[in-house]
mmCIF file of C-alpha atoms and ligand atoms in Angstrom:
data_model
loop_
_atom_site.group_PDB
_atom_site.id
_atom_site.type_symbol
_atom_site.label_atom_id
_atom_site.label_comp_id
_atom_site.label_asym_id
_atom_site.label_seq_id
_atom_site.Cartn_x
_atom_site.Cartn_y
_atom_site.Cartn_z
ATOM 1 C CA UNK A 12 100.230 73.649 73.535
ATOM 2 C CA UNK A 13 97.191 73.830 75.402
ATOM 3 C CA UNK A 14 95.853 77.489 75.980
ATOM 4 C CA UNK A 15 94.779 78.417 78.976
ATOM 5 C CA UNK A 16 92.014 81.579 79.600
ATOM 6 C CA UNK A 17 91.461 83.477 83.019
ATOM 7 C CA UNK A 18 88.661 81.562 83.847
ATOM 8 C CA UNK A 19 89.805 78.257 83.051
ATOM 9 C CA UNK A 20 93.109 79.050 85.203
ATOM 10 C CA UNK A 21 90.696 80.062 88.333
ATOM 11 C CA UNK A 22 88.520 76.885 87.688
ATOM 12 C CA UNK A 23 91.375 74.566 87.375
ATOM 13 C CA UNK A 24 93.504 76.209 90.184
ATOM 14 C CA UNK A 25 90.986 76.818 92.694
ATOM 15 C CA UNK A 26 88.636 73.960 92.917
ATOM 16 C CA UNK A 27 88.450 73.976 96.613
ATOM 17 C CA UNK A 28 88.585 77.780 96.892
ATOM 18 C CA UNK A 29 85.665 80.043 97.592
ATOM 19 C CA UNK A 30 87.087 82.368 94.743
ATOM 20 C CA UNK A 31 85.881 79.851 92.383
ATOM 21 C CA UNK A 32 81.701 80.552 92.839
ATOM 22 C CA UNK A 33 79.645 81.544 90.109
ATOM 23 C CA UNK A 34 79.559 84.952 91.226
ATOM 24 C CA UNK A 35 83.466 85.784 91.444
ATOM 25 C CA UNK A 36 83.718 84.228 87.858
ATOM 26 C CA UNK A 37 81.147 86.657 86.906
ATOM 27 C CA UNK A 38 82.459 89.054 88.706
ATOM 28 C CA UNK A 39 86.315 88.314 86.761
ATOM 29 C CA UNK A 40 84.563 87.807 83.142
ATOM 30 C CA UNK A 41 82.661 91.365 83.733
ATOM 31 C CA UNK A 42 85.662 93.235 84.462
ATOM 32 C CA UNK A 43 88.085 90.731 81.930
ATOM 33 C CA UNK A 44 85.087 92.406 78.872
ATOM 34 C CA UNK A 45 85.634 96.419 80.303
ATOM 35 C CA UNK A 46 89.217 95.736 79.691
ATOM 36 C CA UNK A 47 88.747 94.547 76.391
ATOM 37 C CA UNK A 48 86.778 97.147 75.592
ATOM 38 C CA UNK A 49 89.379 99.881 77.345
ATOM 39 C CA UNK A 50 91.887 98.263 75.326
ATOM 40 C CA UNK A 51 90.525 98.770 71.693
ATOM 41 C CA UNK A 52 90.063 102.309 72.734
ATOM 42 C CA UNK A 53 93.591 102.922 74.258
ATOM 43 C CA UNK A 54 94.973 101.564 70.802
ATOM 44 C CA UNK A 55 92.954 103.951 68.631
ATOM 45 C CA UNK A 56 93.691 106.450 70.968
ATOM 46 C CA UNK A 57 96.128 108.190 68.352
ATOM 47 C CA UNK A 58 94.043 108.274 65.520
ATOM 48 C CA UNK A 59 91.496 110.227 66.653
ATOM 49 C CA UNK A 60 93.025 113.194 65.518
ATOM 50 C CA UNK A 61 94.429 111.380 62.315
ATOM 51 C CA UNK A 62 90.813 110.964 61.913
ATOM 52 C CA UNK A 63 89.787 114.631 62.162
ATOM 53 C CA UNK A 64 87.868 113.923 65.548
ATOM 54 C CA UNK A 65 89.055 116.948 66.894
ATOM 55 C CA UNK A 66 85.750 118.700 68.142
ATOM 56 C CA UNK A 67 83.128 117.287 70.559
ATOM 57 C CA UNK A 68 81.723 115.023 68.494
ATOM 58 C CA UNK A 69 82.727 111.895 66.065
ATOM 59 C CA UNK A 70 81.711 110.919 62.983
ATOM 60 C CA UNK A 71 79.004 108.564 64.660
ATOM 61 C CA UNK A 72 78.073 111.550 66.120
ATOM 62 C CA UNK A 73 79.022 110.709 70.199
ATOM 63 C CA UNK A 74 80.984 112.853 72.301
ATOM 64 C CA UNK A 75 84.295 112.209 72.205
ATOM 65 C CA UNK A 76 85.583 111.403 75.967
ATOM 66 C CA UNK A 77 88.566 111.919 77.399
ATOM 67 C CA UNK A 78 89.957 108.234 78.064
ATOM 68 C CA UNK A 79 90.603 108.020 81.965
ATOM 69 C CA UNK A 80 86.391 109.075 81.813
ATOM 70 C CA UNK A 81 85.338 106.685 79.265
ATOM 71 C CA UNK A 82 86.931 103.507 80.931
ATOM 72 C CA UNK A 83 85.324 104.743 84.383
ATOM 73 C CA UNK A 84 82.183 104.830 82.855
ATOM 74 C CA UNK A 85 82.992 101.557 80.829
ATOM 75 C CA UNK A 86 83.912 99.910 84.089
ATOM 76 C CA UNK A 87 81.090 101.034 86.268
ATOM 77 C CA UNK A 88 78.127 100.484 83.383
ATOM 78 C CA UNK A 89 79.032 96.962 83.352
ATOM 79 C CA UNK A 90 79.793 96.060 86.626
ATOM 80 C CA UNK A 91 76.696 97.486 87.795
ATOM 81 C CA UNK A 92 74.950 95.529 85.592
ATOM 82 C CA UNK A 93 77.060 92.244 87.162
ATOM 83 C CA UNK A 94 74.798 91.374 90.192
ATOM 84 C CA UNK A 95 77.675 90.916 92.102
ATOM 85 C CA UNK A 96 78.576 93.970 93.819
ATOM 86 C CA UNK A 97 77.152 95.963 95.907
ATOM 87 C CA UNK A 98 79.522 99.045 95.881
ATOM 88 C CA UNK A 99 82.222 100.146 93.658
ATOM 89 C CA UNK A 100 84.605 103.274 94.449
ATOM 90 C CA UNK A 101 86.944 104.702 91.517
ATOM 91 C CA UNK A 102 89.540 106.978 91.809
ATOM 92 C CA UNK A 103 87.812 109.346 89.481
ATOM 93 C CA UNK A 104 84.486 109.570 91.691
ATOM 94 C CA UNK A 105 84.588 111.624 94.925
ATOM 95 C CA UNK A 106 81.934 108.919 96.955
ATOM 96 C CA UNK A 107 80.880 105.608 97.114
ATOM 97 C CA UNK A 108 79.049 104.463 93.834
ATOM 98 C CA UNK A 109 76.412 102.473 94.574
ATOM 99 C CA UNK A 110 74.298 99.542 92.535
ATOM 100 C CA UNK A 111 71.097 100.513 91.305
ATOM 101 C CA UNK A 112 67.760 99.240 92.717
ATOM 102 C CA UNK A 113 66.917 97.859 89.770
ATOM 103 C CA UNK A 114 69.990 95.725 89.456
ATOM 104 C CA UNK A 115 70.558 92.973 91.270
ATOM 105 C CA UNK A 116 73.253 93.043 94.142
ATOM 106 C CA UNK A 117 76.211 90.827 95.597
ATOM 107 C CA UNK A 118 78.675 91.028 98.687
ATOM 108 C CA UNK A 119 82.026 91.745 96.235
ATOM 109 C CA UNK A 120 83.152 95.124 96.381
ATOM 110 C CA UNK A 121 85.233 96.653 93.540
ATOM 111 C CA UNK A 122 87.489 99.010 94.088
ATOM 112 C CA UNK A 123 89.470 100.369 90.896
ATOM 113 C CA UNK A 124 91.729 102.737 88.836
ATOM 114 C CA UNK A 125 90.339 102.982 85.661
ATOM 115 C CA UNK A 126 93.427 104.445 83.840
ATOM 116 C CA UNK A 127 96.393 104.981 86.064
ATOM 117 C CA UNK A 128 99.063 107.333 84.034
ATOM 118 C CA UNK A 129 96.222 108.534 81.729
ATOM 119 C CA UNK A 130 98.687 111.625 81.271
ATOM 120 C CA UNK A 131 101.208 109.092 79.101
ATOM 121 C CA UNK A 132 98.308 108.206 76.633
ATOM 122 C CA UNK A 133 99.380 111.108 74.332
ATOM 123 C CA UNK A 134 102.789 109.364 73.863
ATOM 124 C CA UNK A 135 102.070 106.067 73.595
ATOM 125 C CA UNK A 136 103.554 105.251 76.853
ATOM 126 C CA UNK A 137 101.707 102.000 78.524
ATOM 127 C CA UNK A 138 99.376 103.028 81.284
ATOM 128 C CA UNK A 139 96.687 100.482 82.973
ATOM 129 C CA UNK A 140 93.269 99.362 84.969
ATOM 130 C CA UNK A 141 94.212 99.002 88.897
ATOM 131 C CA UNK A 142 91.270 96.361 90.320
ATOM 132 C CA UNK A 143 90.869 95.432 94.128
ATOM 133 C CA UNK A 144 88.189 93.195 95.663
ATOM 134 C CA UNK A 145 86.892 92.822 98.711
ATOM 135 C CA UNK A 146 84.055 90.782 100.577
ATOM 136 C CA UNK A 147 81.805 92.962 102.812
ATOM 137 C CA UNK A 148 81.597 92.440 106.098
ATOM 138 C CA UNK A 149 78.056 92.320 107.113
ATOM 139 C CA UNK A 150 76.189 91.524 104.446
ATOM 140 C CA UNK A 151 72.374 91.981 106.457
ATOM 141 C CA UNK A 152 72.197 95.834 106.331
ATOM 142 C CA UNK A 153 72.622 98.257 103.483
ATOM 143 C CA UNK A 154 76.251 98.857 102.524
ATOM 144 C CA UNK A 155 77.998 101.993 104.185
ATOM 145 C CA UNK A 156 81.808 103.551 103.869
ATOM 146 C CA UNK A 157 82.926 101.002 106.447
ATOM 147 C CA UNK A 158 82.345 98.305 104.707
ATOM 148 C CA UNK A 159 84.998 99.616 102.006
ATOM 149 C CA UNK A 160 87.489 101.270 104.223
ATOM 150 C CA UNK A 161 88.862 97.714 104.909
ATOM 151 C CA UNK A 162 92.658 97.137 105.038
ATOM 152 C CA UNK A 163 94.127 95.406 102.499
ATOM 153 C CA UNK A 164 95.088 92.361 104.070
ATOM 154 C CA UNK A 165 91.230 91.371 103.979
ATOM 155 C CA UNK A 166 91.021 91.576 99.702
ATOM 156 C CA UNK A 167 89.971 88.665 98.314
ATOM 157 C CA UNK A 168 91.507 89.046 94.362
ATOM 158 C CA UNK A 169 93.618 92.187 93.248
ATOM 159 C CA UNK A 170 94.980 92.432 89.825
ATOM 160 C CA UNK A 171 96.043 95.132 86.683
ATOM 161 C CA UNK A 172 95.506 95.334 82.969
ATOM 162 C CA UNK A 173 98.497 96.995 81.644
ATOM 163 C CA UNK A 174 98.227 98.392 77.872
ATOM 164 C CA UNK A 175 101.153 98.389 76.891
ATOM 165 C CA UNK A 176 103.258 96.892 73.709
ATOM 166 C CA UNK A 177 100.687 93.700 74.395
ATOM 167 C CA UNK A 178 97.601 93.896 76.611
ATOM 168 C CA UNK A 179 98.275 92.148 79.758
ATOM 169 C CA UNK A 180 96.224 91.186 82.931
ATOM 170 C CA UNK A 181 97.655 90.081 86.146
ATOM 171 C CA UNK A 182 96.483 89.448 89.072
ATOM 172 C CA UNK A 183 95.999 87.541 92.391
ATOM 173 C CA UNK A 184 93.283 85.604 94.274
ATOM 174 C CA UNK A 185 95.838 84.659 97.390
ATOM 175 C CA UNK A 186 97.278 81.969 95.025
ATOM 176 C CA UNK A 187 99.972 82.663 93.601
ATOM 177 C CA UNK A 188 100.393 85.455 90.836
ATOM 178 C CA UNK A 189 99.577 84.729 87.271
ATOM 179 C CA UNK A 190 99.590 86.522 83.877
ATOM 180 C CA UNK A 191 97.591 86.640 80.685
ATOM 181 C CA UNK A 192 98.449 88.371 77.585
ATOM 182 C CA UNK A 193 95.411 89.362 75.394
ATOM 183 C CA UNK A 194 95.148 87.707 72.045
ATOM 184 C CA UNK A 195 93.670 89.880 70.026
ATOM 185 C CA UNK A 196 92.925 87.325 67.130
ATOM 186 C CA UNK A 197 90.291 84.966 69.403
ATOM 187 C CA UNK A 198 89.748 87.801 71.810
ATOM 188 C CA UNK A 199 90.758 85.976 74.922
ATOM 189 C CA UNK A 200 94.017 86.836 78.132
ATOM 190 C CA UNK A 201 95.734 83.832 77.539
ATOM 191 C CA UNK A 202 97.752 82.231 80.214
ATOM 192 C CA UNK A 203 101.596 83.541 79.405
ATOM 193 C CA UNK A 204 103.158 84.209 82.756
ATOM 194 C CA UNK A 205 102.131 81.587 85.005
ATOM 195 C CA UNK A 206 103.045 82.139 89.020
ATOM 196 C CA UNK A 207 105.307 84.995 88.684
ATOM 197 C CA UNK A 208 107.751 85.574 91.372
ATOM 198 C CA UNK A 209 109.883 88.826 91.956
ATOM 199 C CA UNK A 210 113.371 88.291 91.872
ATOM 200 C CA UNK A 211 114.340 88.577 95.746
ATOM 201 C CA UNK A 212 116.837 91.272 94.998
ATOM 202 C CA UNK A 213 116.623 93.577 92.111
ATOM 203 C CA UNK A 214 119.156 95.937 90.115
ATOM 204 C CA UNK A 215 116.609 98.760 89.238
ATOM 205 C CA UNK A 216 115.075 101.812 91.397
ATOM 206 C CA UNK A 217 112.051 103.658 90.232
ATOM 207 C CA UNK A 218 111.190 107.102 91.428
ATOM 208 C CA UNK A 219 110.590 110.401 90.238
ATOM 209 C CA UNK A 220 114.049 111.979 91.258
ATOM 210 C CA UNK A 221 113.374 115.609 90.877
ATOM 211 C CA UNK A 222 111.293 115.845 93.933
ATOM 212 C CA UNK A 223 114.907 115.462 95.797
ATOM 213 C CA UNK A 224 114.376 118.660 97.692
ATOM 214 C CA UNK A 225 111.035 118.402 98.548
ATOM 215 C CA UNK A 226 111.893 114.936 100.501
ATOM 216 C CA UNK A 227 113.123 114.546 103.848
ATOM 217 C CA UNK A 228 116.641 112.955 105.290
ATOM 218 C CA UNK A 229 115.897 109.679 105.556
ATOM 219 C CA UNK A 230 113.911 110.031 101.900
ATOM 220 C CA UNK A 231 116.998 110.900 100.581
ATOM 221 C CA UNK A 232 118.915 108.427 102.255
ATOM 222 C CA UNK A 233 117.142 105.725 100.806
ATOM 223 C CA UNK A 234 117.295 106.840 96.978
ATOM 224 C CA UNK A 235 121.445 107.440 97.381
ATOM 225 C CA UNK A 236 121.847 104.009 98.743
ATOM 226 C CA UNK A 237 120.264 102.607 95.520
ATOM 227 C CA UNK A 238 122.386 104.863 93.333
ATOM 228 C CA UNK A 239 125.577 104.413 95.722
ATOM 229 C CA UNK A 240 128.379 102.014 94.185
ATOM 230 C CA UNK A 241 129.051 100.714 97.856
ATOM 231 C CA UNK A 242 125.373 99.644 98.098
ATOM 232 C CA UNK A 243 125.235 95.945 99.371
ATOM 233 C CA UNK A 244 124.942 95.185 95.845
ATOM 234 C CA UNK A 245 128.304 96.719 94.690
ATOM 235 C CA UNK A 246 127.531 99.090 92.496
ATOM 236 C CA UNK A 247 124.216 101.456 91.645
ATOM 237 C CA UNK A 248 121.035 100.312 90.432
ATOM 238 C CA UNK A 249 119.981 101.346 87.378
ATOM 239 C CA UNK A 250 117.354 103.802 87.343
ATOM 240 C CA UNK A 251 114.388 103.509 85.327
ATOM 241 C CA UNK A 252 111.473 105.555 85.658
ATOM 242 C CA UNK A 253 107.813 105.855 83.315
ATOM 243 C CA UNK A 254 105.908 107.530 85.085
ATOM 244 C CA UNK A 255 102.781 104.985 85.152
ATOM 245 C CA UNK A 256 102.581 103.370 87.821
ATOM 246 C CA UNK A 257 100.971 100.090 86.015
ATOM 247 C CA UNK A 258 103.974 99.989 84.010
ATOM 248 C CA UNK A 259 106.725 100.723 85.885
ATOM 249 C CA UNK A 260 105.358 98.334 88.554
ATOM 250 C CA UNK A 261 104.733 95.607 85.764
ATOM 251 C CA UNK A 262 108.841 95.913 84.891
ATOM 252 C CA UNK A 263 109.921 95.415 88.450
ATOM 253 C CA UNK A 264 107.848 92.877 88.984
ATOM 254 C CA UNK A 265 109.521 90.952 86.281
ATOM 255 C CA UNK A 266 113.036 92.329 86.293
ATOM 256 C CA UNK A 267 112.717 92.770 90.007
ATOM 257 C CA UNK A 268 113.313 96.299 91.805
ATOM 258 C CA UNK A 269 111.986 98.909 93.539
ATOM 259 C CA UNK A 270 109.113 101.522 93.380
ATOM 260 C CA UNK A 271 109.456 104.393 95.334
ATOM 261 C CA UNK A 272 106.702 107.240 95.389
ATOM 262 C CA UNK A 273 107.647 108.809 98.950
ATOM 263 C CA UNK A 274 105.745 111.838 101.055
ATOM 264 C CA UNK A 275 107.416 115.329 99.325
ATOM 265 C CA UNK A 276 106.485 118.297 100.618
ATOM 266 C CA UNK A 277 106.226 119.946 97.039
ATOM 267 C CA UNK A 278 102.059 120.024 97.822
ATOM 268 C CA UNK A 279 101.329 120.927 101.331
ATOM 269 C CA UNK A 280 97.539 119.643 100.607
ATOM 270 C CA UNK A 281 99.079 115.856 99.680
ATOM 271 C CA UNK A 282 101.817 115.528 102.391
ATOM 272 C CA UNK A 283 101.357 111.352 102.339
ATOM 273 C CA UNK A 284 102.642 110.951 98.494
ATOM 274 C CA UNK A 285 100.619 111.113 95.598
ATOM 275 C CA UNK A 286 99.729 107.795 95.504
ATOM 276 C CA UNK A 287 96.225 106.432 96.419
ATOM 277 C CA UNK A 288 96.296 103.638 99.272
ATOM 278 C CA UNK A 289 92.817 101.481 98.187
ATOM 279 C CA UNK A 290 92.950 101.912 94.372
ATOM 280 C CA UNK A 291 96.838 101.651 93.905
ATOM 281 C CA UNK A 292 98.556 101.040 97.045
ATOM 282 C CA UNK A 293 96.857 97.595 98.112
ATOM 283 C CA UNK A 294 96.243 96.047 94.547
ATOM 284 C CA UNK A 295 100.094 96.077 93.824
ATOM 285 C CA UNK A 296 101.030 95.081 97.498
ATOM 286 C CA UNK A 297 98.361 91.979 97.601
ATOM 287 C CA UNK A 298 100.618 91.306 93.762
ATOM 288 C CA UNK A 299 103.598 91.803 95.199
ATOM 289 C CA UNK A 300 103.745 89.942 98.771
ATOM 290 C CA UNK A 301 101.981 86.912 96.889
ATOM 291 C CA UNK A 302 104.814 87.285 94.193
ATOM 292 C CA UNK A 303 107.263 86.847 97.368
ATOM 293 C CA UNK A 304 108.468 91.036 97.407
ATOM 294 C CA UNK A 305 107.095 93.466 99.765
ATOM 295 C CA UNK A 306 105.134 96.902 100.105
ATOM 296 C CA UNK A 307 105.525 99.367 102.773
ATOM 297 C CA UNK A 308 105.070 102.965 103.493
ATOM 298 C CA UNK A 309 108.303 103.306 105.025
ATOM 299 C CA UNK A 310 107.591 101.843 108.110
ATOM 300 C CA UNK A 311 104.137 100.024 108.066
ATOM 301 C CA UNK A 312 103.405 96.834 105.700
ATOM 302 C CA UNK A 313 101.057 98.939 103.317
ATOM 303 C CA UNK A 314 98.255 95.617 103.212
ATOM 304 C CA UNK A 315 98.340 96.261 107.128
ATOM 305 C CA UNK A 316 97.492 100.184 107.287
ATOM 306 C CA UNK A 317 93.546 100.808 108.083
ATOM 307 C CA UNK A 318 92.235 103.608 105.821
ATOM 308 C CA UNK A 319 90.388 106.525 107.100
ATOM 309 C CA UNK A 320 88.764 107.603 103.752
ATOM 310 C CA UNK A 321 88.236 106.959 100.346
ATOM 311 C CA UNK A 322 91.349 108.373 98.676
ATOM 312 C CA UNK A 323 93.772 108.290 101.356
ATOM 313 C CA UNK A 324 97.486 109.080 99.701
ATOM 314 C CA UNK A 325 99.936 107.164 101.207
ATOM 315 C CA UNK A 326 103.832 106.391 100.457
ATOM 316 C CA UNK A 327 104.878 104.157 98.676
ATOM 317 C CA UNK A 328 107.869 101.688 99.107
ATOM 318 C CA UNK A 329 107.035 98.419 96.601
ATOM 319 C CA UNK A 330 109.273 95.442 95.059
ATOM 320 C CA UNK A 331 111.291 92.919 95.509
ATOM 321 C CA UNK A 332 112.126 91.472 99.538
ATOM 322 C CA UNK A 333 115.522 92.866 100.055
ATOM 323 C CA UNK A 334 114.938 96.161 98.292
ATOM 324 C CA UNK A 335 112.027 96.809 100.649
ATOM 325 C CA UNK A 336 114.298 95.423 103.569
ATOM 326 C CA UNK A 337 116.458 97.972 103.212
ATOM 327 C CA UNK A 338 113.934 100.875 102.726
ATOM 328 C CA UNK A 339 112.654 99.523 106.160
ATOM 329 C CA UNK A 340 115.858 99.777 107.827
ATOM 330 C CA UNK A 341 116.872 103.083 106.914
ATOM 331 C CA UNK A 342 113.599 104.581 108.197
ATOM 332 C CA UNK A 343 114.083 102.417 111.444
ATOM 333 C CA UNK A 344 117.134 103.282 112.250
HETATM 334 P P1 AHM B 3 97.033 109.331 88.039
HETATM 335 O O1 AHM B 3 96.260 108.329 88.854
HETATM 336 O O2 AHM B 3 96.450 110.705 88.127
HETATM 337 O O3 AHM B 3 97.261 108.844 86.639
HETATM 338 O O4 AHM B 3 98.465 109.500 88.775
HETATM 339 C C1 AHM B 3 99.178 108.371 89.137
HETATM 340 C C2 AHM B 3 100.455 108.306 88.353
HETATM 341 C C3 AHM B 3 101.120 106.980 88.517
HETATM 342 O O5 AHM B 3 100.821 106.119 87.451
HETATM 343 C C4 AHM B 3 102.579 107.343 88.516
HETATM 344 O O6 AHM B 3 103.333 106.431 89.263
HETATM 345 C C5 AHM B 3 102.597 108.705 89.130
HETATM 346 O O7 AHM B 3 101.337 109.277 88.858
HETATM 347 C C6 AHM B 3 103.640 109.596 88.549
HETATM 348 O O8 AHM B 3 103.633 110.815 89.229
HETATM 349 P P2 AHM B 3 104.801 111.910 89.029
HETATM 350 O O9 AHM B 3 104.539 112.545 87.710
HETATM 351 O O10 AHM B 3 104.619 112.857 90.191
HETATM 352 O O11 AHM B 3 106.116 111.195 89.089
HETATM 353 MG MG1 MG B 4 96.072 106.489 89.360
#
């Protein structure tokens, strides 16, 4: 059988598409090589302290970094570097980060997670790279928060490495959703789920239940109907819940189900959720509407809502169509 890298699969696919430029490719390869390189780390993760690297230095003699730090700076060294973009925002940096002088620039803006559920790496429990890309807008004058704060209707690729049991990358350009699993023998994502669509109804809900009494009516509402036996499906989903958003997303997707990470009111400083709308929210709802499921934040398509800053938190209702449907009308009602 013919194997089939991330590249190849965009040239092929996209012949006719503006996603398949030079400088998108480059864009793809640059972040496909951070991943790689994420991805060797997240596996040695637990023998660094087999290894006796327990201070602030290794045995090369380089700090050793926590691992949600070291892919941001993995990520945002090389993409710099890319000539492609000309701003990048990260969940783990407060501002804008902007290209260098002396690198050359583009009009693709990345916007990323470098290691959503960073807090599972301890355990061995799969966590992941969140991407989202966007085009500027006016590409004449120099680049300003605007030109980010786009909704996420308007990106032009969004996608996720999960590292997990395999390394995987997903991810769409607005053509259907398509999967790679890294082979780490030739070093390449190889083409292993091609156009992946969510099963339209699902038999698992995903949320963190102990919040309960920190969520309002129709909140709860919502999360019995999915556990109720007289549920339109006929009995409760099951419930299955990691705790990494990557991952737990990445088994919906497939299985089909729902993500839930409602507003609580256990922090009165993040009343929207915990989640953040550009580096988590839109990624997974470009995936998921192009996979043929849905996103909302209750009541508003999530790809639809126009963010006010940088890390916006918003809720978040994601999975497959008649899930999301019924999310929708309980908060309409
Ligand atoms: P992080 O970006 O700080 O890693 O937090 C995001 C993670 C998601 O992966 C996951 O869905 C969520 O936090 C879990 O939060 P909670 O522990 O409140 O259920
Ligand atoms: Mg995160």
């Amino acid at each position: 059988m013919r194997q089939i890298t991330v590249i190849e699969h965009l040239l092929i696919h996209q012949k006719a598409s503006p996603m398949a430029t030079g400088r998108f490719t480059r864009l793809l390869n640059e972040l496909i090589l951070a991943a790689k390189i994420i991805s060797r780390e997240v596996n040695k993760a637990g023998l660094v302290d087999v290894l006796g690297f327990t201070g602030e230095t290794n045995v090369q003699g380089e700090q050793v970094q926590k691992l949600d730090d070291y892919a941001n700076r993995v990520i945002i060294h090389r993409m710099q570097r890319a000539g492609v973009l000309c701003a990048m925002a990260s969940e783990e940096n407060a501002d804008l980060i902007e290209i260098p002088d002396k690198f050359d620039t583009g009009d693709y803006i990345l916007i990323f997670d470098p290691l959503d559920g960073s807090s599972n790496i301890d355990v061995n429990v799969s966590i992941g790279t969140i991407f989202s890309i966007f085009k500027r807008k006016n590409s004449t004058q120099s680049v300003t928060l605007s030109d980010v704060l786009q909704k996420g209707a308007q990106q032009v690729a969004a996608g996720y490495f999960i590292y997990g049991s395999s390394t995987m990358m997903v991810y769409t350009t607005g053509n259907g959703v398509h999967g790679f699993t890294l082979d780490p023998s030739v070093g390449e994502f190889l083409l292993s789920h091609p156009d992946i669509k969510i099963p339209e109804q699902g038999k698992i809900y995903s949320v963190n239940e102990s919040y309960w009494h920190y969520w309002d009516e129709k909140t709860r509402e919502v999360v019995s109907y999915f556990k109720s036996p007289q549920n339109e499906r006929g009995r409760p989903y099951s419930l299955r819940y990691i705790g990494s958003l990557v991952a737990d997303f990445h088994r919906n997707l497939l299985y089909g189900g729902i993500f839930m990470y409602p507003a609580d009111k256990k922090d009165p400083k993040k009343p929207s959720g915990k989640l953040r709308l550009l580096c988590e929210a839109n990624p997974m709802a470009l995936i998921v509407e192009h996979a043929g499921g849905m996103a909302i934040d209750g009541r508003r398509r999530i790809l639809d809502i126009e963010p006010q800053e940088l890390h916006q938190r918003v809720p978040l209702f994601i999975g497959s169509k008649k899930d999301v449907q019924k999310v929708a009308e309980i908060f309409g009602k």
